Amino acid sequence: MAPFTVMGAARALRGGAVTSVQLAEQVLKRASMVEAQVHAYLTLDSDGLLQAAAEADEALASGGGRGPLHGIPIALKDNMATRGMETTAGSKILAGYHPPYDATAVVRLRRAGALVTGKTNLDEFAMGSSTENSAFGPTRNPWNTDRVPGGSSGGSAAAVAAGTAFGALGSDTGGSIRQPASLCGLVGAKPTYGAVSRYGLIAFASSLDQIGPLTHTVEDAAVLLDAVNGPDPLDATSYPGDLPRSDGRLGRGLEGMRVGVVSDLGGLEAVEPDVDASFRKMVAAMEREGARIVDASLPAAPHALSAYYLIAPAECSANLARFDGVRYGLRVDGATTEEMMSRSRAEGFGPEVVRRVLMGTFALSAGYHEAFYGQAQKVRTLIRRDFARAYEGCDVLVSPTSPTTAFPLGDRTEDPMSMYVSDVFTIPSNLAGHPAVSVPIGLDRRELPIGFQVMAPALGEPVMFQAAEAVEALAGFDTRAPYDPGFGLRGGVR
Ligand code: GLN
């Protein structure tokens, strides 16, 4: 069997079992088979990938190529700036934008030796949970093409699940790495706020946005994260100190680990029975492996969703003000400058982005600022305190990642609230700035993947991945299913 994980490919490459060109060809062959249905990519850079792979092979042959990701094809969510490669953030307003620079995470990924396959689809400006808000058409879930891959990093998740990349970077503001990882049967990690530089990540909500990995295994996620994290003078919010190695506690198992099960996350009543059953089964398995299961409480968490939908839109309304028809992308002419700006924005932004900008502008307007934005910030403080208290009694917290498995395309597009609740369990970690990871633990009755979330305190990536790896081993989940060429794609669209 050809390698399908980042580390599997890296080992095979170093051992001389495959070449980087073969890895690139494997990815491109798979893309030629599935992309027409899955549509994970907005830009698939076949020529660039093959050329970079040939160079990687040459470097290796002449004794170079020491980076941990040397010669491995990795996909990037299309909200990360890539020099000379179109970067759209899934929006019409940025169509045709070719950044003159690479995002810091991209610079570091390349420095670690990785090859960029291309840019993956996303909900416009990362606003959404299904990738249906992309201006360039939806991505479909490789496990079942009638269903969404989740979002907003749905293209990155679908690319890895479908075998058109060995791993991918996504971004997570309220769940956009973990929820698509959950829906596509992958590992997806959001690091501690500030761990990965946001320089060159097209901003959605700056106090929440983080870049992180989507991969087949926990080990891959830790390696990919450590390749891109660390202080960056170009991002004043990047964490200035040394970060612990994400793989520092792998292989240590669960013996003695205190695992908190959160009993009062809002939205627990919406959890599908199969998701609930798998979650409980895994908690029991962890206990058998030596974990100490404790009850944990985050009393303010049921307000997290409301607070998020004030804070994130408020920040996005400020961040998206720069798309004015003057500096970037789309310009629609008008009689006056104001008319040009307003026409450019009206044509360039899709309905969800407009909704967020309106909500955010309203929440920040004079007279309402304290009642809405101020109140939401207070809730954020309470949630941070709740977490601090909870972590006095446990090392990690666990919950389902998403209340449901992958839903059918179109199911939630008419009702924004039904889409927003996709992230009830993931948002609290963003508000607190804490790391969290989703690990696949099984399939529901429709054979759709179920994800298990492990949360940890700030800079707790080592213990988070330690627990996640143990969960992965207990689940024994085969993340390869839709990747396996023998599997074929299911669903109505061909
Ligand atoms: N689904 C959430 C939203 O629409 C989270 C998005 C994200 O994490 N980028 O805002």
XYZ file of C-alpha atoms and ligand atoms in Angstrom:
504
model
C 0.000 0.000 0.000
C 1.299 3.417 -0.901
C 1.983 5.710 2.044
C -0.959 7.897 3.025
C 0.209 9.703 6.179
C 2.716 12.547 6.405
C 5.124 10.536 8.523
C 4.523 7.356 6.534
C 5.463 9.219 3.378
C 8.449 10.890 5.067
C 9.792 7.537 6.282
C 9.236 5.880 2.919
C 11.029 8.756 1.218
C 14.012 8.630 3.522
C 14.177 4.852 3.336
C 14.312 5.090 -0.447
C 11.029 3.195 -0.909
C 9.436 6.099 -2.822
C 10.529 9.345 -4.416
C 8.946 12.719 -3.872
C 7.915 12.717 -7.529
C 6.037 9.461 -6.904
C 4.286 11.004 -3.904
C 3.314 14.008 -6.025
C 2.083 11.723 -8.807
C 0.061 9.693 -6.315
C -1.669 12.877 -5.145
C -2.307 14.128 -8.681
C -3.599 10.766 -9.886
C -6.019 10.679 -6.998
C -7.067 14.263 -7.767
C -7.791 13.327 -11.373
C -10.087 10.569 -10.053
C -12.019 12.498 -7.403
C -11.696 16.262 -7.763
C -14.573 16.619 -10.209
C -16.871 15.315 -7.474
C -15.141 16.458 -4.289
C -13.909 19.927 -5.341
C -11.471 20.259 -2.453
C -9.213 22.632 -4.384
C -9.639 26.138 -5.698
C -6.102 25.988 -7.129
C -4.331 22.687 -7.753
C -0.772 23.526 -8.737
C 0.123 20.321 -10.599
C 3.123 21.719 -12.471
C 4.544 23.528 -9.465
C 4.122 20.419 -7.330
C 5.873 18.102 -9.806
C 8.723 20.538 -10.273
C 9.174 21.039 -6.527
C 9.070 17.260 -6.068
C 11.823 16.763 -8.639
C 13.908 19.368 -6.815
C 13.219 17.655 -3.489
C 14.452 14.346 -4.926
C 17.606 16.012 -6.218
C 18.247 17.635 -2.846
C 17.842 14.303 -1.093
C 20.145 12.549 -3.573
C 22.855 15.113 -2.920
C 22.634 14.748 0.856
C 20.337 17.735 1.535
C 16.702 17.843 2.572
C 16.881 17.540 6.313
C 13.505 19.140 7.047
C 10.944 16.865 8.740
C 8.473 17.389 5.871
C 10.985 17.154 3.070
C 9.318 16.243 -0.203
C 5.806 15.760 1.253
C 2.793 17.290 -0.599
C 0.711 19.448 1.766
C -2.419 21.496 0.970
C -3.135 25.034 2.189
C -6.480 26.606 2.962
C -7.021 29.458 0.521
C -7.001 32.137 3.213
C -3.222 31.899 3.610
C -1.130 34.166 1.441
C 1.006 32.303 -1.082
C 3.495 34.269 -3.148
C 2.369 34.428 -6.755
C -0.406 31.846 -6.212
C -3.987 33.072 -6.275
C -5.398 33.548 -2.763
C -9.141 34.212 -2.617
C -10.372 33.401 0.910
C -13.289 31.837 -0.951
C -14.546 35.296 -1.899
C -15.352 36.941 -5.205
C -13.910 40.150 -3.824
C -10.411 38.603 -3.842
C -10.699 36.580 -7.066
C -7.506 37.054 -9.046
C -5.487 38.302 -6.047
C -1.892 37.038 -6.208
C -0.115 37.977 -2.955
C 3.449 39.261 -3.261
C 4.460 37.265 -0.156
C 4.012 33.978 1.713
C 2.238 33.814 5.091
C 4.676 32.993 7.903
C 3.130 29.517 8.323
C 3.704 28.920 4.603
C 7.321 30.136 4.799
C 7.920 27.727 7.678
C 6.145 24.851 5.992
C 8.357 25.283 2.931
C 11.435 25.609 5.138
C 10.544 22.267 6.731
C 10.672 20.840 3.215
C 6.951 20.511 2.452
C 5.640 20.914 -1.097
C 2.486 22.953 -1.640
C -0.155 21.037 -3.623
C -2.410 24.071 -3.956
C -5.119 26.075 -2.233
C -8.211 24.502 -0.758
C -11.808 25.632 -0.737
C -13.406 27.318 2.278
C -16.469 29.201 3.390
C -16.029 32.826 2.301
C -13.530 34.466 4.689
C -13.802 31.298 6.832
C -17.371 32.125 7.864
C -19.362 28.938 7.958
C -19.431 25.273 8.908
C -20.081 23.501 5.609
C -17.942 25.142 2.881
C -21.234 25.978 1.141
C -20.527 29.697 1.701
C -17.640 29.568 -0.782
C -18.146 31.912 -3.736
C -16.709 29.156 -5.932
C -19.130 26.311 -5.201
C -19.208 23.823 -2.337
C -16.797 21.016 -1.476
C -18.291 17.553 -0.943
C -17.436 15.053 1.761
C -15.292 12.204 0.358
C -17.050 9.771 2.720
C -20.358 10.574 1.063
C -20.583 13.165 -1.669
C -24.224 13.989 -0.841
C -22.901 15.459 2.409
C -20.875 18.501 3.423
C -17.253 18.143 4.559
C -17.858 20.671 7.339
C -16.204 24.043 7.365
C -14.804 26.412 7.067
C -11.641 24.388 6.289
C -13.768 21.880 4.344
C -11.466 21.866 1.322
C -8.413 21.061 3.445
C -10.289 18.256 5.205
C -11.679 16.815 1.974
C -8.246 16.935 0.291
C -6.620 14.908 3.067
C -9.572 12.506 3.409
C -9.651 11.941 -0.348
C -5.890 11.418 -0.616
C -5.206 14.525 -2.683
C -2.745 15.761 -0.022
C -0.896 13.979 2.786
C -1.796 16.702 5.258
C -3.155 20.222 5.186
C -3.217 23.492 7.060
C -6.540 25.040 7.976
C -7.621 27.894 10.221
C -9.900 27.749 13.228
C -11.769 30.751 14.630
C -14.684 28.897 16.222
C -14.119 25.304 15.117
C -13.127 25.492 11.471
C -10.333 22.915 11.736
C -11.866 20.544 14.275
C -15.410 20.362 12.901
C -14.389 19.492 9.297
C -11.795 17.059 10.677
C -14.613 15.445 12.654
C -16.953 15.261 9.656
C -14.222 13.874 7.368
C -12.735 11.280 9.765
C -9.452 13.106 10.377
C -7.344 14.557 13.150
C -7.601 18.358 13.283
C -5.889 20.569 15.850
C -6.315 24.183 16.860
C -3.226 25.274 18.796
C -2.987 27.733 21.683
C -3.797 31.272 20.526
C -0.518 32.850 19.443
C 1.298 29.556 18.846
C 1.186 29.964 15.066
C 1.782 33.344 13.480
C -1.265 34.910 11.824
C 0.919 36.974 9.485
C -0.444 36.367 6.001
C -3.600 34.642 7.258
C -6.471 36.687 5.872
C -8.045 37.959 9.078
C -11.579 36.988 10.105
C -11.651 37.568 13.896
C -8.126 38.413 14.997
C -8.483 37.537 18.682
C -9.711 34.033 17.791
C -8.054 32.981 14.484
C -5.412 30.259 14.602
C -3.751 28.132 11.911
C -3.430 24.400 12.536
C -3.057 20.972 10.912
C -5.538 18.478 9.423
C -4.034 15.000 9.082
C -4.704 11.265 9.197
C -2.875 10.736 12.500
C -2.136 12.471 15.789
C 1.594 12.112 15.180
C 1.234 13.867 11.812
C -0.711 16.698 13.429
C 1.981 17.233 16.087
C 4.767 17.211 13.507
C 2.962 19.572 11.148
C 2.138 21.959 13.989
C 5.728 22.046 15.231
C 6.929 22.776 11.710
C 4.932 26.025 11.542
C 4.606 27.338 15.122
C 6.821 29.682 17.111
C 7.332 33.405 17.678
C 7.129 35.785 14.734
C 8.100 39.466 14.845
C 5.558 40.044 12.064
C 2.632 39.067 14.334
C 2.488 41.062 17.573
C 0.062 38.492 19.023
C 2.339 35.515 18.429
C 3.496 33.892 21.653
C 6.994 35.210 22.307
C 8.348 32.403 24.491
C 9.537 28.895 23.717
C 6.749 26.472 22.905
C 6.784 22.944 24.294
C 7.242 20.262 21.634
C 3.822 19.019 20.576
C 5.113 15.437 20.353
C 6.847 15.710 23.738
C 4.450 13.362 25.521
C 3.431 11.002 22.747
C 3.509 7.340 23.646
C 2.947 7.854 27.360
C -0.587 6.504 27.440
C -3.363 7.469 29.828
C -2.193 6.018 33.150
C -3.063 8.520 35.877
C -4.295 11.188 33.501
C -7.260 13.110 34.856
C -9.853 13.443 32.119
C -12.733 15.857 32.688
C -16.061 15.171 31.016
C -17.891 18.446 30.603
C -21.477 18.000 31.698
C -22.830 21.460 30.950
C -21.700 22.445 27.479
C -24.609 24.177 25.776
C -26.205 22.147 23.004
C -25.644 18.727 24.564
C -29.322 17.986 23.976
C -28.702 18.322 20.229
C -26.116 15.522 20.158
C -27.114 12.698 17.831
C -27.551 9.349 19.624
C -24.748 7.635 17.665
C -22.340 10.487 18.446
C -23.297 10.335 22.122
C -22.914 6.552 22.287
C -19.470 6.604 20.632
C -18.344 9.403 22.909
C -19.412 7.528 26.044
C -17.863 4.296 24.847
C -14.550 6.091 24.338
C -14.647 7.697 27.787
C -15.214 4.245 29.311
C -12.328 2.839 27.257
C -10.064 5.645 28.490
C -10.965 4.757 32.048
C -10.052 1.122 31.424
C -6.682 2.320 30.117
C -5.925 4.012 33.436
C -7.385 7.488 32.988
C -9.204 8.963 35.965
C -12.559 10.237 34.709
C -13.861 13.275 36.580
C -16.928 15.446 36.160
C -16.067 18.912 34.929
C -18.180 22.001 34.739
C -17.999 25.096 32.542
C -21.095 26.967 33.762
C -20.691 29.899 31.347
C -20.107 27.683 28.289
C -23.793 27.635 27.262
C -23.346 31.369 26.536
C -20.242 30.832 24.412
C -22.127 30.646 21.119
C -23.920 33.963 21.725
C -20.716 35.663 22.838
C -18.877 34.308 19.804
C -21.538 35.616 17.422
C -20.996 39.106 18.794
C -17.199 39.076 19.101
C -16.399 37.342 15.796
C -18.703 39.532 13.666
C -17.498 42.671 15.497
C -13.890 41.852 14.672
C -14.768 40.805 11.126
C -16.608 44.061 10.453
C -13.372 45.899 11.262
C -11.077 43.459 9.424
C -13.163 43.403 6.248
C -13.262 47.191 5.985
C -10.025 46.955 3.972
C -11.892 45.365 1.060
C -13.041 48.622 -0.424
C -12.370 48.240 -4.145
C -9.267 50.398 -3.851
C -6.498 48.227 -2.487
C -7.353 44.635 -3.378
C -9.371 42.579 -5.772
C -12.733 43.434 -7.223
C -13.642 47.001 -8.173
C -17.068 47.949 -9.496
C -17.027 51.498 -10.815
C -19.466 54.137 -9.605
C -20.070 57.858 -10.086
C -18.415 58.711 -6.763
C -15.733 57.008 -4.675
C -18.353 56.097 -2.118
C -20.564 54.542 -4.750
C -17.598 52.593 -6.148
C -16.801 51.252 -2.675
C -20.349 50.348 -1.869
C -20.905 48.625 -5.236
C -17.615 46.733 -4.958
C -18.558 45.439 -1.519
C -22.146 44.641 -2.480
C -20.991 42.589 -5.459
C -17.876 41.156 -3.882
C -19.282 39.809 -0.600
C -21.665 36.882 -0.303
C -24.765 36.886 1.943
C -23.151 35.331 5.043
C -20.296 37.841 4.998
C -22.774 40.694 4.618
C -24.777 39.314 7.547
C -21.669 39.178 9.744
C -20.487 42.676 8.788
C -23.950 44.067 9.562
C -24.180 42.222 12.884
C -20.681 43.338 13.847
C -21.183 46.943 12.854
C -24.414 47.039 14.821
C -22.843 45.436 17.893
C -20.091 48.054 17.881
C -22.250 51.082 17.168
C -22.487 53.953 19.632
C -25.010 53.278 22.347
C -25.015 49.512 21.756
C -21.330 48.825 22.263
C -21.609 48.054 25.993
C -24.891 46.183 25.718
C -23.606 43.763 23.075
C -19.845 43.710 22.517
C -19.029 44.659 26.116
C -21.360 41.999 27.464
C -19.858 39.366 25.169
C -16.366 40.221 26.397
C -17.568 39.700 29.972
C -18.893 36.266 29.039
C -15.512 35.542 27.480
C -13.827 36.358 30.792
C -16.242 34.075 32.652
C -15.491 31.231 30.251
C -11.757 31.683 30.794
C -12.334 31.524 34.550
C -14.483 28.412 34.191
C -11.712 26.687 32.268
C -9.087 27.729 34.849
C -11.231 26.248 37.609
C -11.935 23.070 35.640
C -8.233 22.501 34.958
C -7.514 22.560 38.684
C -9.182 19.149 38.783
C -8.137 17.601 35.485
C -5.401 17.539 32.829
C -7.625 17.551 29.758
C -11.313 18.055 29.046
C -13.246 15.966 26.541
C -16.487 16.312 24.582
C -17.876 15.327 21.208
C -16.385 17.634 18.546
C -19.650 18.257 16.743
C -23.217 17.428 17.804
C -23.827 15.682 14.480
C -21.995 13.856 11.734
C -21.821 15.230 8.181
C -25.172 16.682 7.109
C -26.612 16.786 3.581
C -25.737 19.721 1.333
C -28.406 22.402 1.573
C -29.680 21.145 4.933
C -28.649 24.205 6.965
C -28.179 26.926 4.376
C -31.613 28.488 4.879
C -31.323 28.799 8.644
C -28.138 30.508 9.918
C -28.781 29.402 13.520
C -28.854 25.725 12.569
C -25.458 26.226 10.886
C -24.052 28.162 13.861
C -24.802 25.392 16.368
C -22.389 23.104 14.494
C -19.693 24.767 16.597
C -21.202 24.766 20.112
C -18.520 22.439 21.458
C -15.561 23.949 19.665
C -16.107 27.673 20.302
C -15.289 27.732 24.064
C -11.624 26.817 23.397
C -11.326 29.676 20.893
C -12.785 32.161 23.364
C -10.305 30.967 25.997
C -7.375 30.815 23.559
C -6.746 27.165 24.443
C -5.640 24.273 22.238
C -8.097 21.542 21.230
C -8.001 18.624 18.833
C -10.559 16.366 17.170
C -9.790 12.665 16.777
C -11.938 10.258 14.721
C -13.381 7.468 16.874
C -15.909 5.644 14.745
C -18.749 5.722 12.258
C -22.428 6.359 12.797
C -25.192 4.165 11.369
C -24.862 5.952 8.022
C -21.135 5.210 7.958
C -20.177 8.808 8.574
C -17.215 9.629 10.834
C -17.623 10.737 14.464
C -15.079 13.021 16.151
C -13.921 13.189 19.778
C -12.585 16.490 21.128
C -9.680 16.769 23.581
C -9.161 20.236 25.078
C -6.176 21.394 27.128
C -5.075 24.567 28.906
C -2.903 27.180 27.143
C 0.378 25.658 25.923
C -0.974 22.235 26.858
C -0.380 20.779 23.383
C 1.898 17.985 24.688
C -0.708 16.560 27.092
C -3.485 17.205 24.556
C -1.711 15.152 21.877
C -0.776 12.515 24.466
C -4.455 11.997 25.263
C -5.438 12.267 21.599
C -2.941 9.609 20.580
C -4.307 7.262 23.244
C -7.848 7.893 21.962
C -6.663 7.231 18.423
C -5.147 3.914 19.469
C -8.280 2.882 21.385
C -10.527 3.775 18.456
C -8.460 1.937 15.863
C -10.320 3.992 13.270
C -9.286 3.510 9.645
C -9.029 7.050 8.334
C -8.104 5.724 4.926
C -11.508 4.521 3.823
C -12.406 7.185 1.260
C -8.762 7.494 0.264
C -8.457 3.833 -0.610
C -8.843 3.674 -4.391
C -10.912 0.508 -3.917
C -13.430 2.374 -1.797
C -14.893 4.589 -4.500
C -16.971 7.615 -3.639
C -20.500 7.199 -2.379
C -23.386 9.563 -2.876
C -25.571 10.758 -5.673
C -23.188 13.120 -7.428
C -20.869 11.607 -9.980
N -18.424 28.148 11.900
C -17.924 29.244 12.670
C -18.277 30.541 11.985
O -18.951 30.482 11.025
C -16.441 29.118 12.858
C -15.672 29.497 11.662
C -14.206 29.369 11.839
O -13.714 28.744 12.770
N -13.479 30.012 10.950
O -17.886 31.601 12.374
